[in-house]
């Protein structure tokens, strides 16, 4: 299908790294077919908004960006894709300005719908499937900047956590083939990108559905073992992985790897075993503690992030304090704190023991303060060490930023020659904005001579 080169498309992505990977794949589809990518606030022929269903403000965010598109070009076509589009297609189609809504299986076929699409002055068109039809895998990766790429290796989830709509929005667990993951990783390496972040909905479940069935042809360990051999990628970072799927063998591989970095993000959700059972999580606090202990045993300087939910039904003050003290004692590095919000078609929405909104907010604030304390304490353990930093291309008030392998965010005066380069630096002190200033490692060496 050929398009004239004057057509333009703008994109906005909400939510997770997986959404960014998928948006990038759709960008490539359109640019390969003659579209020019422009800024979302520019006048474009087509505006594509990739939505998220995790936040309680999904509806508000979607409306806001539709209005942005209409302000930039009242005649532009507006297409909504993503998790929220799969969950609430008819509702979105009735939003003023929306021309088309594409569900989980249709979003990668966007080009086939564009030719005949005209600006709607009533409800938008919906192309949406039943979620059990989303049983195939579309590989994708994003290149958001010159420094790192998000590589999608898995999609969907077979877990039935009682608060979560993701299985309803993304379908069953399914994986890319190892061959295609390696091919994508090599393409990323050829573009001069130094870091890959592995993404998916439940990446520890990798291998399921790789050949169109539920049998595990490969495992997550197989995947990271193969990726560790790809030439040209300096760093590979694992995004969120379930504690019950993070095995000792995978932790050991990361500890000895030439490219996997000592950084883990492991969802906990609650430090109360009773609440974990109500959430239908697949582990209890003992297993979680064991995972953290294993990482610390083989990688004492690893960065460990944790997801936690406050205000789940039945979370009394006592149950919340179990979570607080459990996290306080754990040798972790930071928290991502989520305030529970009721979702349609989830078990938790029907549960008793509703926590007042004011209590949810108070608990969220307590854990965010704890997170900051944990991060500062972790950063302090790294001061004085000489570590490799991958510098990003930002220039904010004459400063540039980067991350160490173990996810300490550092800064130094901007230097164009350092962009997308890995340099050894000595971590000096924690600044007021929470980043760590550094000293070039060679200056430290000269001082000793």
Coordinates of C-alpha atoms in Angstrom, one line a residue:
X1 CA 0.0 0.0 0.0
X2 CA 1.5 3.3 -1.1
X3 CA 0.9 6.7 0.5
X4 CA 2.0 10.1 -0.7
X5 CA 4.9 11.5 1.2
X6 CA 3.1 14.6 2.3
X7 CA 1.0 12.7 4.9
X8 CA 2.0 13.3 8.5
X9 CA 1.3 11.3 11.7
X10 CA 1.8 12.2 15.4
X11 CA 1.9 9.9 18.3
X12 CA 1.4 10.0 22.1
X13 CA 2.0 7.1 24.4
X14 CA 0.6 6.7 27.9
X15 CA 1.7 4.0 30.4
X16 CA 4.4 1.4 30.4
X17 CA 7.6 0.6 28.5
X18 CA 5.7 -2.1 26.6
X19 CA 3.3 0.6 25.2
X20 CA 6.4 2.6 24.1
X21 CA 7.8 -0.4 22.3
X22 CA 4.5 -1.0 20.5
X23 CA 4.1 2.6 19.5
X24 CA 7.6 2.6 18.0
X25 CA 6.7 -0.4 15.9
X26 CA 3.6 1.4 14.6
X27 CA 5.7 4.5 13.9
X28 CA 8.0 2.4 11.7
X29 CA 5.0 0.9 9.9
X30 CA 3.7 4.3 9.0
X31 CA 7.0 5.9 8.1
X32 CA 7.9 2.9 5.9
X33 CA 4.6 3.6 4.1
X34 CA 5.3 7.2 3.4
X35 CA 4.1 9.0 6.5
X36 CA 6.3 11.7 8.1
X37 CA 6.3 11.6 11.9
X38 CA 5.7 15.0 13.5
X39 CA 5.3 16.4 17.0
X40 CA 2.0 15.7 18.7
X41 CA 1.4 19.5 19.0
X42 CA 2.0 20.0 15.3
X43 CA -0.6 19.9 12.6
X44 CA -0.8 16.3 11.5
X45 CA -3.1 14.2 9.2
X46 CA -3.3 11.4 11.8
X47 CA -3.0 11.4 15.6
X48 CA -2.5 8.1 17.3
X49 CA -2.9 7.8 21.1
X50 CA -1.7 4.6 22.8
X51 CA -3.6 4.4 26.1
X52 CA -3.1 2.7 29.4
X53 CA -5.6 1.1 31.8
X54 CA -3.5 0.9 34.9
X55 CA -4.1 4.4 36.2
X56 CA -7.5 5.4 37.5
X57 CA -7.3 8.5 35.3
X58 CA -7.3 6.6 32.0
X59 CA -10.5 8.3 30.8
X60 CA -9.4 11.8 31.7
X61 CA -5.9 11.3 30.2
X62 CA -7.4 10.0 26.9
X63 CA -9.8 13.0 26.7
X64 CA -7.0 15.4 27.4
X65 CA -4.8 14.2 24.5
X66 CA -7.8 14.0 22.1
X67 CA -8.4 17.7 22.8
X68 CA -4.7 18.4 22.2
X69 CA -4.9 16.7 18.8
X70 CA -8.1 18.6 17.9
X71 CA -6.5 21.9 18.9
X72 CA -3.4 21.2 16.7
X73 CA -5.6 20.2 13.7
X74 CA -9.4 20.1 14.0
X75 CA -9.5 18.1 10.7
X76 CA -6.9 15.5 11.8
X77 CA -7.9 11.9 12.2
X78 CA -7.7 10.7 15.8
X79 CA -7.1 7.0 16.5
X80 CA -7.1 5.4 19.9
X81 CA -5.2 2.2 20.6
X82 CA -3.9 0.4 23.7
X83 CA -5.2 -1.2 26.9
X84 CA -7.9 1.3 27.6
X85 CA -9.1 1.0 24.0
X86 CA -9.5 -2.7 24.4
X87 CA -11.4 -2.4 27.7
X88 CA -13.7 0.6 26.8
X89 CA -13.9 0.9 23.0
X90 CA -17.6 2.1 22.8
X91 CA -17.1 4.6 25.5
X92 CA -14.0 6.0 23.8
X93 CA -15.7 6.0 20.4
X94 CA -18.3 8.4 21.8
X95 CA -15.7 11.0 22.8
X96 CA -15.8 14.1 20.7
X97 CA -13.0 14.1 18.1
X98 CA -12.3 10.3 18.1
X99 CA -12.5 8.8 14.7
X100 CA -11.4 5.2 15.3
X101 CA -10.7 2.8 18.2
X102 CA -8.5 -0.3 17.6
X103 CA -8.4 -3.2 20.0
X104 CA -5.6 -5.5 21.0
X105 CA -5.4 -7.5 17.8
X106 CA -6.2 -4.6 15.4
X107 CA -3.7 -2.0 16.4
X108 CA -0.9 -3.5 14.4
X109 CA -3.1 -3.4 11.3
X110 CA -3.6 0.3 11.5
X111 CA -2.4 0.9 7.9
X112 CA -5.2 -1.2 6.5
X113 CA -7.8 1.0 8.1
X114 CA -6.3 4.4 7.3
X115 CA -7.1 4.6 3.5
X116 CA -10.9 4.7 3.9
X117 CA -11.1 6.6 7.2
X118 CA -12.7 10.0 7.2
X119 CA -13.1 12.6 9.9
X120 CA -16.1 11.6 12.1
X121 CA -18.7 14.1 13.2
X122 CA -20.6 11.5 15.3
X123 CA -19.2 8.4 17.0
X124 CA -15.9 6.9 16.0
X125 CA -15.5 3.5 14.3
X126 CA -14.6 0.6 16.5
X127 CA -12.5 -2.4 15.4
X128 CA -12.2 -4.5 18.4
X129 CA -12.0 -8.2 19.2
X130 CA -12.9 -10.5 22.0
X131 CA -9.8 -10.6 24.1
X132 CA -9.5 -14.4 23.8
X133 CA -8.8 -13.8 20.1
X134 CA -5.6 -12.0 21.1
X135 CA -3.5 -15.2 20.9
X136 CA -0.7 -14.2 18.5
X137 CA 2.5 -12.3 19.2
X138 CA 3.7 -9.1 17.4
X139 CA 7.4 -8.4 18.2
X140 CA 8.4 -4.8 18.7
X141 CA 11.0 -2.5 20.1
X142 CA 11.2 1.2 20.7
X143 CA 14.0 3.6 20.3
X144 CA 13.0 6.6 22.4
X145 CA 16.4 8.2 22.4
X146 CA 19.9 7.3 21.3
X147 CA 20.8 5.7 24.6
X148 CA 18.4 2.7 25.2
X149 CA 15.7 0.7 23.5
X150 CA 12.7 -1.1 25.0
X151 CA 12.6 -4.7 23.5
X152 CA 9.2 -6.5 23.8
X153 CA 9.7 -10.2 24.4
X154 CA 6.3 -11.3 25.9
X155 CA 2.7 -10.1 26.0
X156 CA -0.4 -10.9 28.0
X157 CA -0.8 -12.6 31.4
X158 CA -2.4 -15.9 32.6
X159 CA -2.4 -14.7 36.2
X160 CA -5.7 -13.8 37.8
X161 CA -4.7 -11.1 40.3
X162 CA -8.0 -9.8 41.8
X163 CA -7.2 -6.1 41.2
X164 CA -5.9 -6.3 37.7
X165 CA -7.5 -5.6 34.3
X166 CA -4.4 -6.4 32.2
X167 CA -5.5 -9.9 31.2
X168 CA -8.7 -8.4 30.0
X169 CA -6.8 -5.8 28.0
X170 CA -4.0 -7.9 26.6
X171 CA -5.1 -11.5 26.7
X172 CA -3.2 -14.7 27.4
X173 CA 0.5 -15.0 28.0
X174 CA 2.4 -15.4 24.8
X175 CA 6.0 -14.9 23.7
X176 CA 8.2 -14.0 20.8
X177 CA 10.5 -16.7 19.4
X178 CA 14.1 -16.6 20.7
X179 CA 15.2 -16.2 17.0
X180 CA 13.1 -13.1 16.6
X181 CA 14.2 -11.6 19.9
X182 CA 17.9 -12.1 18.9
X183 CA 17.2 -10.6 15.5
X184 CA 15.7 -7.5 17.0
X185 CA 18.5 -7.2 19.6
X186 CA 21.0 -7.3 16.7
X187 CA 19.1 -4.6 14.8
X188 CA 19.2 -2.4 17.9
X189 CA 22.9 -3.0 18.3
X190 CA 23.5 -2.0 14.7
X191 CA 21.9 1.4 15.4
X192 CA 24.6 2.1 18.0
X193 CA 22.3 1.9 21.0
X194 CA 24.1 0.8 24.1
X195 CA 21.3 -0.5 26.4
X196 CA 18.3 -2.7 25.9
X197 CA 15.5 -2.9 28.5
X198 CA 13.5 -6.2 28.2
X199 CA 9.8 -5.6 28.5
X200 CA 6.5 -7.5 28.6
X201 CA 3.5 -7.9 30.8
X202 CA 4.9 -10.9 32.6
X203 CA 8.4 -11.5 31.2
X204 CA 9.3 -14.2 33.7
X205 CA 6.6 -16.3 32.0
X206 CA 8.7 -16.1 28.7
X207 CA 8.4 -19.1 26.5
X208 CA 4.7 -19.8 26.9
X209 CA 2.9 -19.5 23.5
X210 CA 6.2 -19.1 21.6
X211 CA 4.9 -21.6 19.0
X212 CA 1.2 -20.9 19.4
X213 CA 0.6 -23.3 22.3
X214 CA 0.7 -23.1 26.1
X215 CA 3.7 -25.4 26.4
X216 CA 7.0 -23.7 27.4
X217 CA 9.3 -24.3 24.5
X218 CA 11.9 -22.1 26.1
X219 CA 12.3 -20.4 29.5
X220 CA 13.3 -17.0 30.7
X221 CA 16.7 -18.4 31.6
X222 CA 17.1 -19.6 28.0
X223 CA 16.2 -16.2 26.7
X224 CA 18.7 -14.2 28.9
X225 CA 21.4 -16.8 28.2
X226 CA 21.0 -16.3 24.4
X227 CA 20.8 -12.5 24.7
X228 CA 23.9 -12.4 26.8
X229 CA 25.8 -13.6 23.7
X230 CA 24.6 -10.8 21.4
X231 CA 27.6 -8.7 20.3
X232 CA 27.3 -4.9 20.4
X233 CA 24.9 -4.4 23.3
X234 CA 26.8 -3.1 26.3
X235 CA 23.9 -3.4 28.8
X236 CA 20.7 -5.4 29.1
X237 CA 18.3 -4.4 31.9
X238 CA 15.4 -6.6 33.0
X239 CA 12.2 -4.7 33.6
X240 CA 9.6 -5.9 36.2
X241 CA 9.7 -9.6 37.0
X242 CA 7.4 -11.6 39.3
X243 CA 9.3 -13.0 42.4
X244 CA 8.0 -16.5 41.9
X245 CA 9.4 -16.5 38.3
X246 CA 12.8 -15.0 39.2
X247 CA 14.8 -18.2 39.8
X248 CA 18.2 -18.6 41.4
X249 CA 19.7 -19.7 38.1
X250 CA 18.6 -16.4 36.4
X251 CA 20.0 -14.4 39.3
X252 CA 23.3 -16.3 39.1
X253 CA 23.5 -15.6 35.3
X254 CA 23.0 -11.9 35.8
X255 CA 25.7 -11.9 38.5
X256 CA 28.2 -13.4 36.1
X257 CA 26.9 -11.8 32.9
X258 CA 28.9 -9.6 30.6
X259 CA 25.8 -7.5 29.6
X260 CA 23.0 -8.0 32.1
X261 CA 23.2 -5.3 34.8
X262 CA 22.6 -5.7 38.6
X263 CA 19.2 -4.1 38.6
X264 CA 15.9 -5.8 39.4
X265 CA 12.4 -4.6 39.8
X266 CA 10.3 -7.1 41.7
X267 CA 6.6 -6.5 42.4
X268 CA 5.6 -7.2 46.0
X269 CA 2.2 -5.4 46.3
X270 CA 1.7 -6.2 50.0
X271 CA 3.8 -7.3 53.0
X272 CA 0.8 -9.0 54.5
X273 CA 0.4 -12.7 53.6
X274 CA -3.4 -12.4 54.1
X275 CA -3.7 -9.6 51.6
X276 CA -1.4 -11.4 49.1
X277 CA -3.8 -14.4 49.2
X278 CA -6.8 -12.0 48.7
X279 CA -4.9 -10.5 45.7
X280 CA -4.3 -14.0 44.4
X281 CA -0.6 -13.4 44.1
X282 CA 1.5 -16.5 43.6
X283 CA 3.9 -16.2 46.5
X284 CA 4.0 -15.1 50.2
X285 CA 6.4 -12.8 52.0
X286 CA 8.8 -15.7 52.8
X287 CA 9.5 -16.4 49.1
X288 CA 9.9 -12.6 48.5
X289 CA 12.4 -12.3 51.3
X290 CA 14.3 -15.3 49.9
X291 CA 14.5 -13.6 46.4
X292 CA 16.0 -10.4 47.9
X293 CA 18.4 -12.4 50.0
X294 CA 19.7 -14.4 47.0
X295 CA 20.3 -11.2 45.0
X296 CA 22.1 -9.5 47.9
X297 CA 24.2 -12.7 48.4
X298 CA 25.6 -12.7 44.8
X299 CA 25.3 -9.0 44.0
X300 CA 25.7 -6.9 47.1
X301 CA 25.5 -3.6 45.1
X302 CA 22.5 -4.5 43.0
X303 CA 19.6 -2.0 42.8
X304 CA 16.3 -3.6 43.8
X305 CA 13.0 -1.7 43.1
X306 CA 9.6 -2.8 44.5
X307 CA 6.0 -2.3 43.4
X308 CA 3.5 -2.0 46.3
X309 CA -0.2 -1.3 46.4
X310 CA -1.9 0.6 49.3
X311 CA -5.6 0.7 50.1
X312 CA -6.5 -2.8 48.8
X313 CA -9.9 -3.9 50.3
X314 CA -9.4 -5.3 53.7
X315 CA -6.1 -3.4 54.3
X316 CA -6.6 -2.4 57.9
X317 CA -4.1 -0.1 59.6
X318 CA -2.5 -3.2 61.1
X319 CA -2.2 -4.9 57.7
X320 CA -0.7 -1.7 56.2
X321 CA 1.9 -1.5 59.0
X322 CA 2.9 -5.1 58.2
X323 CA 3.7 -3.9 54.7
X324 CA 5.5 -0.8 56.0
X325 CA 7.7 -2.6 58.5
X326 CA 8.4 -5.5 56.1
X327 CA 9.6 -3.0 53.4
X328 CA 11.5 -1.0 56.0
X329 CA 13.5 -4.1 57.0
X330 CA 14.2 -5.3 53.5
X331 CA 17.5 -4.3 51.8
X332 CA 15.8 -2.7 48.8
X333 CA 16.6 0.5 46.9
X334 CA 13.3 2.3 46.0
X335 CA 9.5 1.8 45.8
X336 CA 6.9 2.4 43.1
X337 CA 3.8 3.0 45.2
X338 CA 0.3 2.6 43.7
X339 CA -2.9 3.6 45.3
X340 CA -5.6 0.9 44.8
X341 CA -8.5 2.0 42.7
X342 CA -11.6 -0.1 41.9
X343 CA -11.8 -1.5 38.4
X344 CA -14.8 -2.9 36.6
X345 CA -14.9 -6.7 36.1
X346 CA -12.3 -7.4 38.8
X347 CA -12.9 -9.5 41.9
X348 CA -11.5 -6.9 44.2
X349 CA -14.1 -4.4 43.2
X350 CA -16.7 -6.6 44.8
X351 CA -14.8 -7.2 48.1
X352 CA -15.7 -5.9 51.5
X353 CA -13.4 -3.8 53.6
X354 CA -13.2 -0.7 51.4
X355 CA -10.4 1.6 52.6
X356 CA -11.4 5.3 52.7
X357 CA -9.7 7.5 50.1
X358 CA -8.1 9.7 52.7
X359 CA -6.4 6.6 54.3
X360 CA -5.2 5.4 50.9
X361 CA -3.6 8.8 50.2
X362 CA -2.0 8.9 53.7
X363 CA -0.5 5.4 53.2
X364 CA 0.7 6.3 49.8
X365 CA 2.5 9.3 51.2
X366 CA 4.1 7.2 54.0
X367 CA 5.5 4.7 51.5
X368 CA 6.8 7.4 49.2
X369 CA 8.7 9.0 52.0
X370 CA 10.1 5.5 52.9
X371 CA 11.1 5.1 49.2
X372 CA 13.1 8.3 49.3
X373 CA 14.9 7.2 52.4
X374 CA 15.7 3.8 50.9
X375 CA 17.0 5.5 47.7
X376 CA 19.2 7.9 49.6
X377 CA 20.5 5.1 51.8
X378 CA 21.3 3.0 48.7
X379 CA 23.0 5.9 46.9
X380 CA 25.1 6.6 50.0
X381 CA 26.5 3.0 49.8
X382 CA 27.7 3.8 46.3
X383 CA 29.5 7.1 47.0
X384 CA 33.3 6.9 46.5
X385 CA 33.0 4.0 44.1
X386 CA 34.2 4.2 40.5
X387 CA 31.5 3.0 38.2
X388 CA 30.6 3.0 34.5
X389 CA 27.9 5.5 33.5
X390 CA 25.9 5.6 30.3
X391 CA 25.3 9.3 29.5
X392 CA 22.0 10.5 28.0
X393 CA 21.5 13.3 25.5
X394 CA 19.6 15.7 27.7
X395 CA 21.0 19.1 28.5
X396 CA 19.1 20.7 31.5
X397 CA 20.6 23.9 32.8
X398 CA 24.0 22.9 31.5
X399 CA 23.9 19.4 33.1
X400 CA 23.6 16.0 31.6
X401 CA 22.5 12.8 33.3
X402 CA 23.1 9.1 33.1
X403 CA 22.8 5.9 35.0
X404 CA 25.3 3.5 36.5
X405 CA 24.8 -0.2 35.8
X406 CA 23.0 -0.5 39.2
X407 CA 20.7 2.4 38.4
X408 CA 22.2 5.3 40.4
X409 CA 21.2 8.5 38.6
X410 CA 24.2 10.8 38.2
X411 CA 25.0 14.2 36.7
X412 CA 27.9 16.2 35.4
X413 CA 28.3 19.4 33.3
X414 CA 27.0 18.8 29.7
X415 CA 29.6 17.5 27.2
X416 CA 28.4 16.7 23.7
X417 CA 31.2 14.1 23.4
X418 CA 29.9 12.1 26.3
X419 CA 26.4 11.5 24.8
X420 CA 25.6 7.8 24.5
X421 CA 29.1 7.0 25.8
X422 CA 30.0 4.8 28.7
X423 CA 32.5 6.4 31.0
X424 CA 34.0 5.4 34.3
X425 CA 33.4 8.1 37.0
X426 CA 33.8 8.3 40.7
X427 CA 30.5 9.0 42.6
X428 CA 31.1 12.1 44.7
X429 CA 28.0 13.4 46.5
X430 CA 24.2 13.4 46.6
X431 CA 22.9 16.8 45.3
X432 CA 19.7 18.6 46.4
X433 CA 17.7 17.2 43.5
X434 CA 18.6 13.6 44.5
X435 CA 21.1 12.9 41.7
X436 CA 24.7 12.1 42.4
X437 CA 27.5 14.4 41.1
X438 CA 30.6 12.6 39.8
X439 CA 34.3 13.2 39.3
X440 CA 36.0 11.8 36.1
X441 CA 37.9 8.7 37.1
X442 CA 41.1 9.8 35.4
X443 CA 41.2 13.0 37.6
X444 CA 41.0 10.8 40.6
X445 CA 43.9 8.8 39.3
X446 CA 46.0 11.9 38.6
X447 CA 45.3 13.2 42.1
X448 CA 47.0 10.1 43.5
X449 CA 50.1 10.4 41.2

